[in-house]
Short mmCIF file of C-alpha atoms in Angstrom, two decimals:
data_model
loop_
_atom_site.label_atom_id
_atom_site.label_comp_id
_atom_site.label_asym_id
_atom_site.label_seq_id
_atom_site.Cartn_x
_atom_site.Cartn_y
_atom_site.Cartn_z
CA MET A 240 16.10 7.52 -53.92
CA ASN A 241 17.52 4.59 -55.82
CA LEU A 242 20.73 4.83 -57.96
CA VAL A 243 21.85 2.94 -60.80
CA LYS A 244 25.51 2.87 -62.05
CA GLY A 245 26.92 5.88 -63.41
CA ALA A 246 24.00 8.27 -62.04
CA ARG A 247 24.66 11.12 -59.82
CA ALA A 248 22.30 12.54 -57.07
CA ASP A 249 22.10 15.29 -54.48
CA ILE A 250 22.67 14.26 -51.10
CA THR A 251 21.87 17.91 -49.09
CA LYS A 252 20.09 19.97 -51.51
CA ASN A 253 16.72 18.57 -50.73
CA GLU A 254 17.44 18.18 -46.89
CA PRO A 255 17.77 21.45 -45.17
CA GLY A 256 20.26 21.37 -42.33
CA LEU A 257 21.57 18.12 -43.12
CA ASP A 258 24.93 18.08 -41.51
CA GLU A 259 25.42 14.21 -40.35
CA ILE A 260 25.16 11.36 -42.78
CA ILE A 261 26.07 7.61 -42.62
CA ILE A 262 27.18 5.81 -45.45
CA GLN A 263 26.53 1.99 -45.12
CA VAL A 264 27.97 -0.73 -47.49
CA SER A 265 26.50 -4.13 -46.76
CA TRP A 266 26.97 -7.53 -48.57
CA GLU A 267 26.72 -11.56 -48.08
CA ALA A 268 29.56 -13.74 -48.87
CA ASP A 269 31.35 -16.77 -47.36
CA PRO A 270 33.28 -15.91 -44.49
CA SER A 271 36.47 -17.00 -46.59
CA LEU A 272 36.13 -13.74 -48.34
CA ASP A 273 37.42 -11.06 -46.05
CA ILE A 274 36.18 -7.92 -47.70
CA ASP A 275 37.15 -4.55 -46.20
CA ALA A 276 35.50 -0.99 -46.71
CA SER A 277 37.35 2.14 -46.75
CA ILE A 278 37.14 5.89 -47.42
CA PHE A 279 39.86 8.08 -49.17
CA MET A 280 39.55 11.86 -48.38
CA ILE A 281 40.73 13.33 -51.57
CA ASP A 282 41.96 16.86 -52.22
CA GLU A 283 41.68 19.11 -55.65
CA SER A 284 44.66 17.13 -57.09
CA GLY A 285 42.75 13.83 -56.93
CA LYS A 286 44.93 12.52 -54.11
CA CYS A 287 44.95 11.83 -50.64
CA PRO A 288 46.85 14.56 -48.54
CA GLY A 289 48.19 11.81 -46.14
CA ASP A 290 47.71 8.76 -44.21
CA PRO A 291 45.41 10.44 -41.56
CA TYR A 292 42.93 10.96 -44.46
CA MET A 293 42.50 7.26 -45.36
CA ILE A 294 39.83 5.61 -43.09
CA PHE A 295 39.68 1.93 -42.65
CA TYR A 296 40.24 -0.95 -40.29
CA GLY A 297 43.59 0.25 -39.55
CA ASN A 298 42.76 3.98 -39.02
CA ALA A 299 39.17 4.10 -37.76
CA SER A 300 38.61 7.87 -37.61
CA SER A 301 39.93 11.01 -39.24
CA ALA A 302 42.21 13.42 -36.92
CA ASN A 303 38.99 15.50 -36.18
CA GLN A 304 36.57 12.82 -36.19
CA SER A 305 34.42 13.96 -39.17
CA VAL A 306 34.71 10.66 -40.82
CA CYS A 307 34.38 7.50 -38.41
CA HIS A 308 34.32 3.83 -39.38
CA SER A 309 32.68 0.92 -37.59
CA VAL A 310 31.46 -2.89 -38.42
CA ASN A 311 28.23 -4.57 -37.79
CA SER A 312 28.03 -8.03 -38.92
CA GLN A 313 24.74 -10.28 -38.72
CA SER A 314 24.50 -13.86 -39.04
CA SER A 315 24.37 -13.66 -43.06
CA GLU A 316 25.38 -9.93 -43.76
CA LYS A 317 28.26 -7.98 -43.24
CA THR A 318 27.77 -3.90 -42.69
CA GLU A 319 30.74 -1.30 -42.67
CA SER A 320 29.51 2.21 -41.71
CA PHE A 321 31.08 5.61 -41.97
CA SER A 322 29.62 8.34 -39.66
CA ILE A 323 30.32 11.68 -41.41
CA LYS A 324 29.85 15.32 -39.91
CA LEU A 325 29.56 17.04 -43.37
CA ASP A 326 30.33 20.68 -41.83
CA THR A 327 33.54 19.64 -40.06
CA ILE A 328 35.37 17.72 -43.00
CA GLU A 329 38.62 20.00 -43.72
CA PRO A 330 38.34 22.46 -46.63
CA ILE A 331 41.24 20.65 -48.30
CA VAL A 332 39.05 17.50 -48.74
CA GLN A 333 36.86 17.99 -52.03
CA LYS A 334 35.29 14.37 -52.25
CA LEU A 335 35.15 10.98 -50.26
CA VAL A 336 35.93 8.08 -52.06
CA LEU A 337 34.29 4.64 -51.01
CA THR A 338 36.07 1.60 -52.00
CA LEU A 339 35.59 -2.20 -51.08
CA THR A 340 38.82 -4.54 -51.18
CA ILE A 341 39.44 -8.22 -50.50
CA PHE A 342 42.18 -9.17 -48.16
CA GLU A 343 44.73 -11.28 -49.91
CA GLY A 344 42.24 -11.66 -52.58
CA GLU A 345 44.83 -11.92 -55.40
CA GLN A 346 46.76 -14.45 -53.43
CA LYS A 347 43.63 -16.64 -52.78
CA GLY A 348 42.24 -16.00 -56.17
CA GLN A 349 39.13 -14.77 -54.75
CA THR A 350 37.04 -11.78 -56.85
CA PHE A 351 33.90 -9.85 -56.32
CA ALA A 352 32.04 -12.23 -57.94
CA GLN A 353 31.69 -14.38 -54.98
CA MET A 354 29.81 -11.51 -53.19
CA ASN A 355 26.01 -11.33 -53.28
CA HIS A 356 23.26 -8.86 -52.32
CA ALA A 357 25.71 -5.73 -51.84
CA SER A 358 24.52 -2.55 -51.72
CA MET A 359 25.19 1.02 -50.51
CA LYS A 360 23.06 3.35 -48.55
CA ILE A 361 23.28 7.00 -47.15
CA LEU A 362 21.05 7.74 -44.12
CA ASN A 363 20.36 10.91 -42.29
CA LYS A 364 22.23 10.20 -39.17
CA LYS A 365 19.79 12.15 -36.77
CA ASN A 366 16.53 10.12 -37.76
CA GLY A 367 17.80 7.11 -39.82
CA THR A 368 15.93 8.22 -42.75
CA GLU A 369 17.32 6.55 -46.02
CA LEU A 370 18.33 9.06 -48.12
CA ILE A 371 19.73 7.10 -51.07
CA HIS A 372 20.01 3.57 -51.94
CA TYR A 373 22.32 2.00 -54.63
CA ASP A 374 22.50 -1.93 -55.38
CA LEU A 375 25.97 -3.05 -56.56
CA GLY A 376 26.89 -5.55 -59.06
CA PRO A 377 26.89 -8.20 -60.34
CA PHE A 378 30.93 -8.45 -60.69
CA THR A 379 33.22 -10.79 -62.66
CA VAL A 380 36.95 -10.52 -62.10
CA GLU A 381 37.19 -7.52 -59.63
CA ASN A 382 39.03 -7.80 -56.40
CA SER A 383 39.03 -4.17 -55.90
CA LEU A 384 35.99 -1.59 -56.37
CA VAL A 385 35.59 1.89 -56.22
CA VAL A 386 31.95 1.90 -55.19
CA ALA A 387 30.87 5.67 -55.25
CA GLU A 388 32.21 9.13 -54.48
CA ALA A 389 30.45 11.70 -52.56
CA TYR A 390 31.71 15.30 -53.69
CA ARG A 391 31.32 18.88 -52.97
CA ARG A 392 29.19 20.98 -55.16
CA ASN A 393 27.86 24.60 -54.91
CA GLY A 394 28.04 24.66 -51.21
CA GLY A 395 26.73 21.20 -50.71
CA TRP A 396 27.49 17.50 -51.44
CA LYS A 397 26.30 15.24 -54.06
CA ILE A 398 27.10 11.46 -54.84
CA SER A 399 28.26 9.99 -57.95
CA ALA A 400 27.43 6.23 -58.47
CA ASN A 401 30.71 5.61 -60.59
CA THR A 402 31.62 2.00 -59.73
CA GLY A 403 34.52 0.44 -61.35
CA GLY A 404 36.90 -2.42 -60.94
CA PHE A 405 40.74 -2.14 -60.09
CA ALA A 406 43.48 -4.77 -60.33
CA GLY A 407 45.43 -5.38 -57.06
CA GLY A 408 44.35 -4.91 -53.40
CA LEU A 409 44.03 -2.00 -50.90
CA ALA A 410 47.68 -1.55 -51.47
CA GLN A 411 47.26 -0.57 -55.20
CA LEU A 412 44.32 1.57 -54.17
CA CYS A 413 46.55 3.38 -51.76
CA GLN A 414 49.10 4.09 -54.47
CA HIS A 415 46.64 5.17 -56.77
CA PHE A 416 45.60 8.02 -54.36
CA GLY A 417 49.30 8.67 -53.59
CA LEU A 418 49.91 7.17 -50.61
CA GLU A 419 53.01 5.02 -49.42
CA VAL A 420 52.32 1.69 -48.44
CA ALA A 421 54.15 -1.10 -46.36
CA GLU A 422 54.71 -4.32 -48.00
CA GLU A 423 51.40 -6.19 -47.54
CA THR A 424 52.21 -9.12 -45.64
CA GLU A 425 50.61 -10.61 -42.47
CA PRO A 426 53.08 -10.21 -39.83
CA THR A 427 54.03 -12.60 -37.00
CA ALA A 428 53.12 -12.04 -33.29
CA SER A 429 57.12 -11.77 -32.79
CA MET A 430 57.42 -9.43 -35.67
CA LYS A 431 54.64 -7.01 -34.16
CA GLN A 432 56.11 -7.31 -30.74
CA ALA A 433 59.53 -6.30 -31.84
CA GLN A 434 57.89 -3.23 -33.46
CA LYS A 435 56.10 -2.35 -30.27
CA GLU A 436 59.20 -2.97 -28.25
CA ALA A 437 61.08 -0.57 -30.48
CA ALA A 438 58.80 2.45 -30.20
CA PRO A 439 60.38 3.57 -26.71
CA ALA A 440 64.06 3.93 -28.19
CA ILE A 441 62.67 6.33 -30.86
CA GLU A 442 61.23 8.41 -27.94
CA ASN A 443 64.29 8.21 -26.09
CA GLU A 444 66.35 9.46 -29.26
CA ASN A 445 64.21 12.89 -29.09
CA ILE A 446 62.72 11.96 -32.69
CA ASN A 447 59.74 14.00 -33.32
CA VAL A 448 57.59 10.79 -34.72
CA ASP A 449 54.83 13.26 -35.98
CA GLN A 450 57.30 14.71 -38.51
CA ALA A 451 58.89 11.33 -39.53
CA PRO A 452 57.87 9.60 -42.69
CA SER A 453 55.22 7.04 -42.28
CA VAL A 454 54.03 4.10 -44.33
CA ILE A 455 50.50 2.79 -43.99
CA GLN A 456 50.10 -1.00 -42.39
CA LEU A 457 47.33 -2.82 -44.06
CA SER A 458 48.40 -6.31 -42.67
CA LYS A 459 45.92 -7.71 -39.90
CA ILE A 460 47.43 -9.29 -37.07
CA THR A 461 47.34 -13.22 -36.13
CA LEU A 462 48.32 -14.24 -32.85
CA GLU A 463 49.02 -17.84 -33.95
CA LYS A 464 50.56 -19.63 -30.91
CA PRO A 465 49.60 -19.54 -27.07
CA GLY A 466 51.27 -16.81 -25.48
CA ASP A 467 51.52 -14.59 -28.38
CA SER A 468 50.35 -11.07 -27.35
CA ILE A 469 49.98 -7.55 -28.79
CA SER A 470 49.21 -4.35 -27.14
CA LEU A 471 46.20 -2.27 -28.24
CA LYS A 472 46.70 0.77 -30.08
CA LYS A 473 45.90 4.24 -28.53
CA ALA A 474 44.66 3.03 -25.24
CA ASP A 475 43.59 6.07 -23.97
CA LYS A 476 41.06 6.43 -27.00
CA ILE A 477 39.64 3.10 -26.91
CA LYS A 478 35.85 3.42 -26.60
CA HIS A 479 34.63 0.30 -28.47
CA ILE A 480 35.86 -3.15 -28.74
CA ALA A 481 33.87 -5.64 -30.96
CA ILE A 482 34.72 -9.21 -30.43
CA LYS A 483 33.70 -12.15 -32.82
CA LEU A 484 33.54 -15.68 -32.41
CA GLN A 485 33.02 -17.44 -35.91
CA TRP A 486 33.19 -21.00 -37.23
CA THR A 487 31.97 -23.08 -40.15
CA LYS A 488 31.85 -26.63 -39.02
CA GLY A 489 28.27 -28.26 -37.89
CA VAL A 490 28.74 -27.70 -34.21
CA ASP A 491 27.07 -25.73 -31.63
CA LEU A 492 29.80 -23.68 -30.01
CA ASP A 493 28.97 -20.93 -27.44
CA MET A 494 30.58 -17.77 -26.94
CA HIS A 495 31.46 -16.86 -22.94
CA ALA A 496 33.29 -13.66 -21.74
CA PHE A 497 34.19 -14.00 -18.04
CA TYR A 498 35.21 -10.46 -16.70
CA LYS A 499 37.04 -9.06 -13.61
CA THR A 500 36.42 -5.24 -12.57
CA LYS A 501 39.02 -3.41 -11.05
CA ASN A 502 36.83 -3.48 -7.85
CA ARG A 503 37.41 -7.11 -8.06
CA ARG A 504 33.62 -7.92 -9.23
CA ILE A 505 33.66 -10.91 -11.34
CA GLY A 506 31.03 -11.75 -14.04
CA HIS A 507 29.86 -14.03 -16.45
CA ILE A 508 28.32 -12.99 -20.10
CA PHE A 509 26.81 -15.70 -22.19
CA PHE A 510 23.72 -16.66 -24.03
CA GLY A 511 21.84 -17.01 -20.60
CA ASN A 512 22.87 -13.41 -19.55
CA LYS A 513 23.73 -11.49 -22.48
CA GLY A 514 24.58 -8.43 -20.35
CA LYS A 515 23.95 -4.58 -21.24
CA ALA A 516 26.15 -2.08 -23.49
CA ASN A 517 24.56 0.74 -21.33
CA GLU A 518 25.29 -0.53 -17.82
CA SER A 519 28.41 -1.40 -15.91
CA PRO A 520 30.56 -3.37 -16.93
CA TYR A 521 29.07 -2.26 -20.41
CA ILE A 522 29.48 -5.70 -21.88
CA ALA A 523 26.78 -7.45 -24.31
CA LEU A 524 26.40 -10.38 -26.60
CA ASP A 525 24.18 -10.11 -29.56
CA LYS A 526 22.63 -13.78 -30.03
CA ASP A 527 23.19 -17.44 -29.79
CA ALA A 528 24.35 -19.02 -33.25
CA GLY A 529 24.99 -22.45 -34.61
CA VAL A 530 21.73 -23.98 -32.59
CA GLY A 531 21.24 -27.73 -33.73
CA ASN A 532 24.75 -28.25 -35.00
CA LYS A 533 24.16 -25.82 -37.94
CA SER A 534 27.20 -25.55 -40.33
CA GLY A 535 28.05 -22.63 -42.52
CA HIS A 536 28.62 -19.05 -41.65
CA ASN A 537 28.13 -19.08 -37.45
CA GLU A 538 29.31 -16.05 -35.58
CA GLU A 539 28.48 -14.52 -32.34
CA ASN A 540 29.23 -10.92 -31.41
CA LEU A 541 30.30 -9.60 -28.07
CA VAL A 542 30.64 -5.68 -27.46
CA ILE A 543 32.87 -4.16 -24.66
CA LYS A 544 31.87 -0.33 -24.59
CA THR A 545 34.53 0.49 -22.35
CA LEU A 546 37.45 -1.00 -20.39
CA GLU A 547 37.54 1.76 -17.91
CA ASP A 548 36.18 -0.37 -14.96
CA ILE A 549 37.63 -3.63 -16.40
CA GLU A 550 40.73 -5.23 -15.41
CA SER A 551 40.37 -8.35 -17.51
CA VAL A 552 38.13 -10.40 -19.78
CA ILE A 553 38.74 -14.17 -21.14
CA ILE A 554 36.92 -15.09 -24.14
CA ALA A 555 36.00 -19.03 -24.01
CA THR A 556 33.75 -21.23 -26.16
CA ASN A 557 31.93 -24.74 -25.42
CA ILE A 558 30.05 -27.14 -27.16
CA PHE A 559 26.26 -26.63 -25.98
CA ARG A 560 25.16 -29.53 -23.75
CA PHE A 561 28.28 -31.58 -25.42
CA LEU A 562 26.22 -32.40 -28.40
CA ARG A 563 27.65 -35.02 -30.66
CA PHE A 564 31.05 -34.76 -28.41
CA LYS A 565 33.50 -37.41 -28.98
CA LYS A 566 36.17 -38.29 -26.63
CA ASP A 567 39.02 -37.60 -29.25
CA ASP A 568 37.38 -34.26 -30.43
CA ASN A 569 39.00 -31.03 -30.24
CA PHE A 570 38.40 -27.36 -31.18
CA ALA A 571 41.08 -27.11 -34.10
CA LYS A 572 38.63 -29.29 -36.02
CA TYR A 573 35.72 -26.47 -36.05
CA ASP A 574 37.77 -23.87 -38.27
CA GLY A 575 36.96 -21.00 -35.68
CA LYS A 576 38.62 -17.98 -34.74
CA VAL A 577 37.97 -14.94 -32.55
CA THR A 578 38.43 -11.56 -34.03
CA ILE A 579 38.93 -8.56 -31.95
CA LYS A 580 38.46 -5.15 -33.18
CA THR A 581 38.86 -1.49 -31.79
CA ASN A 582 37.73 1.91 -32.75
CA THR A 583 41.17 2.83 -32.78
CA GLY A 584 42.17 0.35 -35.55
CA ASP A 585 43.33 -2.84 -34.24
CA GLU A 586 42.24 -5.88 -35.88
CA ILE A 587 43.32 -9.09 -34.09
CA ASP A 588 42.72 -12.73 -35.15
CA VAL A 589 43.10 -15.34 -32.55
CA PRO A 590 42.43 -18.96 -34.13
CA LEU A 591 41.08 -21.85 -32.42
CA THR A 592 44.20 -24.34 -32.70
CA SER A 593 44.09 -26.54 -29.63
CA GLU A 594 44.21 -30.01 -30.29
CA GLU A 595 43.62 -31.39 -27.22
CA PRO A 596 40.36 -33.03 -26.35
CA GLY A 597 38.12 -31.31 -24.09
CA ARG A 598 34.74 -29.58 -23.70
CA TRP A 599 35.90 -26.05 -22.85
CA CYS A 600 38.55 -23.92 -24.56
CA VAL A 601 39.70 -20.43 -23.17
CA ILE A 602 40.73 -19.03 -26.55
CA SER A 603 42.01 -15.34 -25.71
CA LYS A 604 42.43 -12.81 -22.91
CA ILE A 605 42.17 -8.92 -22.94
CA ASP A 606 44.73 -7.97 -19.88
CA ASN A 607 43.87 -4.27 -18.80
CA SER A 608 45.85 -4.69 -15.38
CA HIS A 609 47.78 -1.88 -16.85
CA SER A 610 45.47 0.32 -18.35
CA SER A 611 47.96 2.25 -20.40
CA ALA A 612 49.05 -0.70 -22.17
CA PRO A 613 46.10 -3.12 -22.53
CA LYS A 614 47.01 -6.52 -24.26
CA VAL A 615 45.27 -9.12 -26.18
CA ILE A 616 47.08 -12.75 -25.47
CA ASN A 617 46.51 -15.99 -27.29
CA ILE A 618 45.57 -18.77 -24.41
CA ASN A 619 44.03 -21.74 -26.45
CA ARG A 620 43.74 -23.80 -23.44
CA VAL A 621 41.37 -26.59 -22.97
CA GLN A 622 39.89 -27.66 -19.76
CA LYS A 623 36.94 -30.17 -18.63
CA GLY A 624 35.05 -27.69 -16.80
CA GLU A 625 33.96 -24.14 -16.63
CA PRO A 626 36.98 -21.79 -16.51
CA SER A 627 37.66 -19.30 -13.54
CA ILE A 628 38.93 -15.95 -14.53
CA ASP A 629 41.22 -15.98 -11.40
CA LYS A 630 43.24 -18.61 -12.87
CA TYR A 631 44.14 -16.72 -15.90
#
């Protein structure tokens, strides 16, 4: 079924036994346009009952796993998905509001007029059948969107394609739905490290953190300098790590993952050995991008399904066959970065910043030697030959 703006449709009425759906929103845009999808779980008052009822990059699943968020990027299209178990959504929740925002859109003067081919789909999770399709746009000056609302009606669920624009970003949407929000700034690594180190003091004072007032942290973390590091959240619940290498300059970079398992086995995932997500060590690469020194939106994606058997992974890049490599060239020129996302809400950027000439760059490391507190570390070290994980 195709929807138009303002239309309503039944999700469950004509689908007996439908209890799990996937809501997908997809778009194409320049990588400088950092778009995020969110779902607000709303009660009868029209408000979000609390922080755990907002599902987004900073909180990837609801408390009972009834709504879970994931991201899937391809060469020209980005898709964010929400897996929804309708039967387990808490009775207090009367509707699910799907939104899109541009991170720092106001500061950068960006709007959804720069987004192309945007659409929303609702799929039957069990068989993949597309139930509803809704083409979005065009847009003009909007930098925040309420895309659609799924809501309860007569024991089932319906969808309303009531797309509308909001002034401001995700913080303003949070406030509209009754949530308190921390100041929306991008913290430095040292600020984040200070927050992490302060946490044990709270526990030592026997404060019940669950009962303490909280605010939503919307900021994404950037490890700006070599040596900067941050611990991953909820380490015991990490079941999925997505790692993306992206760049825009005309160069054929290749993503490499060198790993060491806890039983000291060493391996190497790259375009010549893409690995497998369903076999140990559960690491897989999707594709080879930038072939022929192609400029524009280039990205390669790596998935780590679990850290259970992994002691450490280093993420590196090199220039394929050193095409057009010049003696004074450096990786900082390629407008590149690595982004690491986990299912528990971490989103960490490590930009390519080294200005030292060289053919290989070790960008970042995931250190899981202490499994209760795995860390992401900015390395940005350049060398002539292929790196050895034993040296990192």
